[in-house]
Short mmCIF file of C-alpha atoms in Angstrom, two decimals:
data_model
loop_
_atom_site.label_atom_id
_atom_site.label_comp_id
_atom_site.label_asym_id
_atom_site.label_seq_id
_atom_site.Cartn_x
_atom_site.Cartn_y
_atom_site.Cartn_z
CA MET A 571 77.10 13.72 100.15
CA SER A 572 77.49 17.52 100.25
CA GLY A 573 80.75 19.19 99.24
CA GLY A 574 81.56 20.33 102.79
CA LEU A 575 80.93 16.91 104.26
CA PHE A 576 83.05 15.25 101.56
CA TRP A 577 86.04 17.46 102.30
CA ALA A 578 85.61 16.94 106.04
CA VAL A 579 85.62 13.15 105.60
CA ALA A 580 88.60 13.34 103.23
CA ALA A 581 90.59 15.47 105.68
CA ALA A 582 89.74 13.11 108.55
CA LEU A 583 90.91 10.09 106.54
CA ALA A 584 94.16 11.84 105.59
CA ALA A 585 94.76 12.76 109.25
CA LEU A 586 94.08 9.14 110.27
CA VAL A 587 96.62 7.83 107.76
CA ALA A 588 99.18 10.38 108.96
CA SER A 589 98.61 9.36 112.60
CA VAL A 590 99.12 5.68 111.77
CA LEU A 591 102.42 6.45 110.05
CA ILE A 592 103.60 8.66 112.91
CA GLY A 593 102.65 6.01 115.47
CA ALA A 594 104.68 3.40 113.59
CA LEU A 595 107.71 5.67 113.61
CA ARG A 596 107.46 6.24 117.34
CA ARG A 597 107.48 2.54 118.12
CA SER A 598 111.28 2.38 118.42
CA PRO A 599 113.39 0.89 121.24
CA VAL A 600 114.08 3.31 124.10
CA ALA A 601 117.56 3.30 125.58
CA GLY A 602 117.40 2.09 129.15
CA ALA A 603 119.73 1.73 132.08
CA ALA A 604 120.22 -2.03 131.82
CA PRO A 605 123.66 -1.93 130.12
CA ASN A 606 125.05 0.55 132.71
CA ALA A 607 123.67 -1.60 135.56
CA ASP A 608 125.28 -4.69 134.03
CA LEU A 609 128.69 -2.98 133.87
CA SER A 610 128.47 -2.16 137.58
CA VAL A 611 127.68 -5.79 138.39
CA TYR A 612 130.59 -7.01 136.26
CA ARG A 613 133.03 -4.68 138.11
CA ASP A 614 131.85 -6.11 141.43
CA GLN A 615 132.34 -9.63 140.07
CA LEU A 616 135.93 -8.85 139.02
CA ALA A 617 136.67 -7.48 142.49
CA GLU A 618 135.18 -10.62 144.09
CA VAL A 619 137.44 -12.82 141.92
CA ASP A 620 140.50 -10.90 143.15
CA ARG A 621 139.40 -11.32 146.79
CA ASP A 622 138.83 -15.07 146.33
CA LEU A 623 142.29 -15.42 144.78
CA GLU A 624 143.90 -13.61 147.75
CA ARG A 625 142.05 -15.81 150.22
CA GLY A 626 143.15 -18.92 148.30
CA THR A 627 139.58 -19.96 147.65
CA ILE A 628 140.40 -20.30 143.93
CA GLY A 629 143.61 -20.91 142.08
CA PRO A 630 145.31 -18.69 139.48
CA ASP A 631 143.96 -20.71 136.54
CA GLU A 632 140.39 -20.53 137.81
CA ALA A 633 140.80 -16.78 138.48
CA ALA A 634 142.07 -16.23 134.88
CA ARG A 635 139.14 -18.18 133.44
CA LEU A 636 136.60 -16.17 135.48
CA ARG A 637 138.21 -12.86 134.50
CA ALA A 638 138.02 -13.86 130.79
CA GLU A 639 134.33 -14.80 131.12
CA ILE A 640 133.49 -11.55 132.89
CA GLY A 641 135.50 -9.56 130.35
CA LYS A 642 133.49 -11.12 127.52
CA ARG A 643 130.27 -10.04 129.22
CA VAL A 644 131.65 -6.51 129.64
CA LEU A 645 132.39 -6.32 125.92
CA ASP A 646 128.85 -7.54 125.04
CA ALA A 647 127.34 -4.94 127.36
CA ASP A 648 129.47 -2.20 125.83
CA ARG A 649 128.36 -3.16 122.31
CA ALA A 650 124.72 -3.11 123.41
CA ARG A 651 125.17 0.36 124.89
CA SER A 652 126.74 1.62 121.63
CA ALA A 653 123.86 0.19 119.57
CA GLU A 654 121.28 1.91 121.79
CA ALA A 655 123.15 5.18 121.40
CA LYS A 656 122.86 4.86 117.61
CA VAL A 657 119.12 4.12 117.85
CA ALA A 658 118.64 7.14 120.07
CA GLY A 659 120.54 9.29 117.57
CA ALA A 660 118.43 7.99 114.70
CA GLY A 661 115.30 8.64 116.73
CA SER A 662 116.30 12.26 117.24
CA ARG A 663 116.88 12.63 113.50
CA LEU A 664 113.43 11.14 112.78
CA ALA A 665 111.76 13.61 115.09
CA THR A 666 111.07 15.86 112.10
CA VAL A 667 109.47 13.04 110.04
CA PRO A 668 105.98 13.27 111.63
CA ALA A 669 105.81 16.94 110.79
CA LEU A 670 106.95 16.13 107.25
CA ILE A 671 104.25 13.44 106.92
CA VAL A 672 101.55 15.86 108.02
CA ALA A 673 102.91 18.58 105.73
CA VAL A 674 102.97 16.26 102.68
CA THR A 675 99.98 13.97 103.24
CA LEU A 676 97.19 16.53 103.58
CA PRO A 677 98.23 19.05 100.88
CA GLY A 678 99.47 16.24 98.63
CA ALA A 679 96.17 14.38 98.81
CA LEU A 680 94.27 17.59 98.13
CA ALA A 681 96.44 18.41 95.11
CA ALA A 682 96.12 14.89 93.69
CA TYR A 683 92.35 14.91 94.01
CA TRP A 684 92.12 18.38 92.49
CA ALA A 685 94.07 17.14 89.44
CA LEU A 686 92.59 13.63 89.08
CA GLY A 687 89.21 13.85 90.77
CA ALA A 688 86.10 15.87 90.15
CA PRO A 689 85.83 18.68 92.72
CA GLY A 690 82.26 19.77 93.22
CA TYR A 691 80.84 16.71 91.46
CA PRO A 692 77.98 15.32 93.55
CA ASP A 693 77.96 11.77 94.84
CA MET A 694 75.91 9.61 92.49
CA ALA A 695 74.99 5.92 92.59
CA LEU A 696 75.28 3.67 89.55
CA GLN A 697 71.67 3.83 88.39
CA PRO A 698 71.48 7.65 88.41
CA ARG A 699 74.78 7.76 86.51
CA LEU A 700 73.42 5.41 83.84
CA ALA A 701 70.22 7.42 83.68
CA ALA A 702 72.26 10.59 83.16
CA LEU A 703 74.20 8.92 80.33
CA ASP A 704 70.96 7.74 78.72
CA ALA A 705 69.59 11.27 78.94
CA GLY A 706 72.75 12.55 77.27
CA ILE A 707 72.32 10.05 74.44
CA ALA A 708 68.67 11.01 74.01
CA GLY A 709 69.56 14.71 73.88
CA ARG A 710 72.55 14.50 71.57
CA PRO A 711 72.78 16.74 68.47
CA SER A 712 70.78 15.96 65.35
CA GLN A 713 72.31 15.04 62.01
CA GLU A 714 71.94 18.58 60.70
CA ALA A 715 73.45 20.11 63.85
CA GLU A 716 76.47 17.80 63.66
CA LEU A 717 76.97 18.58 59.98
CA GLN A 718 76.91 22.29 60.82
CA THR A 719 79.56 21.71 63.48
CA LEU A 720 81.71 19.78 61.02
CA GLY A 721 81.28 22.38 58.31
CA ARG A 722 79.51 19.89 56.03
CA ALA A 723 76.06 21.46 55.82
CA ARG A 724 73.82 20.02 53.13
CA ILE A 725 73.13 22.00 49.98
CA PRO A 726 69.42 23.04 49.79
CA ALA A 727 69.50 23.38 45.98
CA LEU A 728 70.73 19.80 45.66
CA ASP A 729 67.90 18.60 47.89
CA GLU A 730 65.36 20.38 45.70
CA ARG A 731 66.78 18.89 42.52
CA LEU A 732 66.91 15.37 43.99
CA ALA A 733 63.34 15.63 45.26
CA ALA A 734 62.14 16.50 41.79
CA GLU A 735 64.16 13.73 40.14
CA LEU A 736 63.23 11.01 42.60
CA ALA A 737 59.54 11.79 42.87
CA GLN A 738 58.88 9.91 39.64
CA VAL A 739 61.08 6.88 40.41
CA THR A 740 59.20 3.89 41.80
CA ASP A 741 61.46 0.98 40.78
CA PRO A 742 63.23 -0.34 43.93
CA GLU A 743 66.09 -1.92 41.97
CA MET A 744 66.75 1.31 40.12
CA LEU A 745 66.86 3.16 43.42
CA ARG A 746 69.18 0.58 44.99
CA SER A 747 71.53 0.86 42.02
CA ARG A 748 71.57 4.64 42.23
CA PHE A 749 72.20 4.48 45.98
CA ARG A 750 75.25 2.29 45.45
CA THR A 751 76.58 4.58 42.74
CA ALA A 752 76.18 7.70 44.87
CA PHE A 753 77.60 6.09 47.97
CA GLU A 754 80.64 4.70 46.18
CA ALA A 755 81.24 8.08 44.54
CA GLY A 756 81.37 9.79 47.93
CA LYS A 757 78.10 11.70 47.52
CA PRO A 758 76.39 11.09 50.88
CA GLN A 759 73.66 13.72 50.50
CA GLU A 760 72.45 12.16 47.26
CA ALA A 761 72.78 8.63 48.65
CA ILE A 762 70.67 9.57 51.68
CA ARG A 763 67.88 11.08 49.59
CA VAL A 764 67.87 8.09 47.24
CA GLN A 765 67.69 5.64 50.16
CA GLU A 766 64.92 7.63 51.82
CA ARG A 767 62.98 7.46 48.56
CA LEU A 768 63.57 3.70 48.41
CA LEU A 769 62.17 3.25 51.92
CA ALA A 770 59.16 5.38 51.01
CA VAL A 771 58.51 3.28 47.91
CA LEU A 772 58.89 -0.02 49.76
CA GLY A 773 56.90 0.99 52.83
CA ASP A 774 56.31 -2.02 55.08
CA LYS A 775 58.20 -4.20 52.61
CA ALA A 776 61.51 -2.49 53.37
CA GLY A 777 64.00 -4.97 54.78
CA SER A 778 66.60 -4.81 57.50
CA VAL A 779 69.39 -4.17 55.00
CA ASP A 780 67.52 -1.21 53.48
CA HIS A 781 67.24 0.52 56.85
CA ALA A 782 70.82 -0.37 57.81
CA ASN A 783 72.12 1.15 54.57
CA LEU A 784 70.39 4.44 55.38
CA ALA A 785 72.01 4.41 58.84
CA LEU A 786 75.39 3.61 57.28
CA VAL A 787 75.36 6.55 54.89
CA LEU A 788 74.12 8.90 57.63
CA VAL A 789 77.03 7.83 59.84
CA ALA A 790 79.47 8.22 56.95
CA GLU A 791 78.12 11.71 56.18
CA ALA A 792 78.61 12.77 59.83
CA GLY A 793 82.17 11.48 60.03
CA GLY A 794 81.33 8.44 62.15
CA TYR A 795 78.83 10.15 64.46
CA VAL A 796 75.66 8.11 65.08
CA SER A 797 72.91 10.72 65.14
CA PRO A 798 69.30 10.32 66.34
CA GLU A 799 68.26 9.98 62.67
CA ALA A 800 70.76 7.15 62.20
CA GLU A 801 69.52 5.56 65.42
CA ALA A 802 65.94 5.56 64.09
CA ALA A 803 67.10 3.72 60.96
CA LEU A 804 69.05 1.24 63.10
CA ARG A 805 66.01 0.54 65.26
CA ALA A 806 63.93 -0.18 62.16
CA SER A 807 66.69 -2.45 60.85
CA LEU A 808 66.90 -4.48 64.05
CA GLN A 809 63.12 -4.69 64.34
CA ALA A 810 63.15 -6.39 60.94
CA ASP A 811 66.15 -8.60 61.71
CA MET A 812 67.83 -8.55 65.12
CA SER A 813 70.84 -10.41 63.73
CA ASN A 814 71.83 -7.71 61.21
CA GLU A 815 75.54 -7.36 61.96
CA LEU A 816 76.03 -3.91 60.45
CA ALA A 817 73.13 -2.51 62.48
CA ARG A 818 74.39 -4.14 65.69
CA TYR A 819 77.87 -2.75 65.09
CA LEU A 820 76.60 0.80 64.57
CA VAL A 821 74.32 0.57 67.62
CA GLY A 822 77.42 -0.38 69.62
CA GLU A 823 79.17 2.69 68.21
CA MET A 824 76.25 4.84 69.33
CA PHE A 825 76.42 3.53 72.88
CA LEU A 826 80.20 3.89 72.90
CA GLN A 827 79.92 7.55 71.89
CA GLY A 828 77.37 8.09 74.67
CA GLY A 829 79.50 6.48 77.41
CA ARG A 830 77.29 3.39 77.82
CA PHE A 831 80.20 0.98 77.56
CA ASP A 832 78.15 -1.85 79.05
CA GLN A 833 75.62 -1.63 76.21
CA ALA A 834 78.32 -1.30 73.56
CA PHE A 835 79.92 -4.48 74.91
CA ARG A 836 76.54 -6.26 74.86
CA PHE A 837 76.07 -5.51 71.17
CA TRP A 838 79.67 -6.15 70.10
CA ARG A 839 80.55 -9.35 71.93
CA PRO A 840 78.25 -11.62 69.86
CA LEU A 841 79.64 -10.13 66.65
CA LEU A 842 83.22 -10.88 67.69
CA GLU A 843 82.53 -14.37 68.97
CA GLY A 844 79.91 -15.59 66.49
CA GLY A 845 79.70 -13.04 63.68
CA THR A 846 81.21 -13.07 60.21
CA PRO A 847 85.00 -13.27 60.73
CA ASP A 848 85.94 -11.28 57.63
CA ALA A 849 83.29 -8.57 58.05
CA PRO A 850 84.82 -5.08 57.90
CA TRP A 851 83.66 -4.22 61.41
CA THR A 852 85.16 -7.33 63.06
CA ALA A 853 88.70 -5.93 63.11
CA SER A 854 87.46 -2.64 64.55
CA ILE A 855 85.61 -4.47 67.32
CA ARG A 856 88.60 -6.68 68.09
CA GLU A 857 90.88 -3.68 68.50
CA ARG A 858 88.57 -1.89 70.94
CA ILE A 859 86.42 -4.39 72.79
CA GLY A 860 89.05 -5.01 75.47
CA ASP A 861 89.04 -1.33 76.44
CA VAL A 862 85.25 -1.21 76.19
CA ALA A 863 84.92 -4.18 78.55
CA GLU A 864 87.36 -2.62 81.02
CA LEU A 865 85.45 0.67 81.00
CA ALA A 866 82.24 -1.29 81.58
CA GLY A 867 83.81 -3.08 84.56
CA ILE A 868 83.76 -6.46 82.81
CA ARG A 869 86.60 -8.96 82.77
CA TYR A 870 86.92 -10.16 79.20
CA ALA A 871 89.63 -11.78 77.08
CA PRO A 872 88.79 -11.54 73.35
CA PRO A 873 89.11 -14.84 71.48
CA GLU A 874 92.05 -15.29 69.16
CA ALA A 875 91.39 -14.34 65.55
CA ALA A 876 91.13 -17.41 63.34
CA GLY A 877 93.41 -17.35 60.34
CA GLN A 878 94.69 -13.88 61.08
CA ASN A 879 96.95 -12.56 58.35
CA GLY A 880 99.81 -10.12 58.66
CA PRO A 881 102.72 -9.99 61.11
CA THR A 882 102.46 -12.09 64.25
CA ALA A 883 103.57 -11.11 67.75
CA GLU A 884 106.82 -12.98 67.12
CA ASP A 885 107.35 -11.02 63.91
CA MET A 886 106.85 -7.75 65.75
CA ALA A 887 109.23 -8.78 68.53
CA ALA A 888 111.85 -9.79 65.97
CA ALA A 889 111.42 -6.50 64.13
CA GLY A 890 112.23 -4.61 67.31
CA ASP A 891 115.75 -6.04 67.30
CA MET A 892 116.45 -5.28 63.63
CA SER A 893 118.29 -2.40 62.08
CA PRO A 894 116.09 0.18 60.30
CA GLU A 895 117.16 -1.23 56.92
CA ASP A 896 116.37 -4.84 57.88
CA ARG A 897 113.06 -3.81 59.43
CA GLN A 898 112.09 -1.97 56.26
CA ALA A 899 113.01 -5.01 54.17
CA MET A 900 110.93 -7.30 56.40
CA ILE A 901 107.88 -5.02 56.17
CA GLU A 902 108.20 -4.75 52.40
CA GLY A 903 108.46 -8.54 52.18
CA MET A 904 105.24 -8.98 54.18
CA VAL A 905 103.48 -6.40 52.02
CA ALA A 906 104.64 -8.21 48.88
CA GLN A 907 103.34 -11.53 50.20
CA LEU A 908 99.96 -10.01 51.07
CA SER A 909 99.76 -8.32 47.67
CA ASP A 910 100.55 -11.57 45.85
CA ARG A 911 97.98 -13.51 47.88
CA LEU A 912 95.23 -10.98 47.22
CA ALA A 913 96.05 -10.97 43.51
CA THR A 914 95.90 -14.78 43.24
CA GLU A 915 93.49 -15.91 45.96
CA GLY A 916 91.56 -12.79 46.91
CA GLY A 917 90.82 -11.92 50.51
CA SER A 918 88.60 -10.09 52.98
CA VAL A 919 88.06 -6.35 53.02
CA GLU A 920 90.26 -6.29 56.11
CA ASP A 921 93.17 -7.66 54.06
CA TRP A 922 92.66 -5.05 51.32
CA ASN A 923 92.40 -2.34 53.95
CA ARG A 924 95.66 -3.49 55.54
CA LEU A 925 97.46 -3.56 52.20
CA ILE A 926 96.31 -0.04 51.27
CA ARG A 927 97.44 1.39 54.60
CA SER A 928 100.75 -0.51 54.55
CA LEU A 929 101.63 0.81 51.08
CA ALA A 930 100.80 4.33 52.24
CA VAL A 931 103.11 3.93 55.25
CA LEU A 932 105.86 2.80 52.86
CA GLU A 933 105.15 5.99 50.85
CA ARG A 934 104.19 3.95 47.78
CA LEU A 935 101.09 6.06 47.14
CA PRO A 936 100.65 5.35 43.40
CA GLU A 937 100.64 1.62 44.12
CA ALA A 938 98.26 2.14 47.06
CA GLN A 939 95.90 4.07 44.76
CA THR A 940 95.97 1.21 42.25
CA ILE A 941 95.16 -1.31 44.97
CA TYR A 942 92.33 0.87 46.27
CA ASP A 943 90.81 1.19 42.79
CA GLU A 944 91.03 -2.56 42.37
CA ALA A 945 89.43 -3.16 45.78
CA LYS A 946 86.50 -0.89 44.84
CA THR A 947 85.85 -3.14 41.88
CA LYS A 948 86.12 -6.28 44.01
CA PHE A 949 83.55 -5.03 46.54
CA GLU A 950 81.23 -3.25 44.14
CA GLY A 951 77.65 -3.31 45.39
CA ARG A 952 78.66 -3.83 49.04
CA PRO A 953 78.27 -0.42 50.73
CA ALA A 954 79.59 -1.43 54.15
CA GLU A 955 82.87 -2.77 52.78
CA LEU A 956 83.27 0.17 50.43
CA SER A 957 82.83 2.64 53.27
CA PHE A 958 85.71 1.06 55.19
CA LEU A 959 87.92 1.07 52.08
CA ARG A 960 87.06 4.70 51.40
CA LEU A 961 88.02 5.62 54.97
CA ALA A 962 91.40 3.92 54.48
CA ALA A 963 91.92 5.84 51.24
CA VAL A 964 91.04 9.22 52.76
CA GLU A 965 93.26 8.67 55.81
CA SER A 966 96.12 7.52 53.57
CA GLY A 967 95.97 10.60 51.33
CA LEU A 968 94.56 8.81 48.27
CA ASN A 969 91.89 9.91 45.83
CA PRO A 970 88.66 8.23 47.02
#
């Protein structure tokens, strides 16, 4: 639909709505002559009663009864005439409403569309829209371009040194160990080059986890952005094992960033409903999948989390009625319980993440740093979990 035709149709619809409203206002009772005619009849009836009384046709009692009956009808007619006068007055006051409707409806609709709509945007069916989104995903910036935008450009000298060091390394386990060390130390450029060397050494023997780890460190280096290079690693991971949860999660992130909410939902729903409950990405999916489903036009109610730790809905409702001091004491009590449980029983990376962030909110940063250092030891050798813990540390102002 062309722009001119769109505005013509929009204006016609606004005019139609205004005409319907004006027509409804005009459907009001019109004062007629019936009450005045009735009063004339009642006067004639009263005169006839007087004549009948003089002729002796009726007695005084009957005449009094008839006068009372006619008087009642006169009062009813007078009330009806007064009501019609009020309606007529109200109608005259509403005479300006149609003009007001026209003055507000058309400019108001135009202003609302200009603010909320997309003026000049061409009409597009669903499939072309999806095709446009897919084209946008395919043409998104590369890893290097995104790093330049973020001000995190790689260091060429470091690449040269790593290439020389790694050229002689052919032991996969040595490379895996060095990858974990670099990743945990927050050295993404080194971790990427080590993992690329590992994949080159393994060749066709590289597994799904090996490719997923390369995608993970690429995403971490780009601040969460899933670049085309990370997508290539994710494709290789899923070709080796379609059930790899980390790869499926990151593919969902890629589609989410590209506006393909339907595809993000398709990759995330199985992870939430049948994946590992204590995986670090499960909590992230649970927090966002409702919005993703809504944006995709899908009705979806996420399942309840099994064995969820932390404050319940009732706890949060109760906290809303507390004084600031009592609320602070309740939060500190929950944090203490979680800390004791992790120290004695252990827990998922989600629990450690929650404890670190809670201590930071309570401004107990030294204790949060201690917990983070302990969590790094607990999850040593598990890059996915460590990346989530490192994110919590960075966002909480700790030393990662």
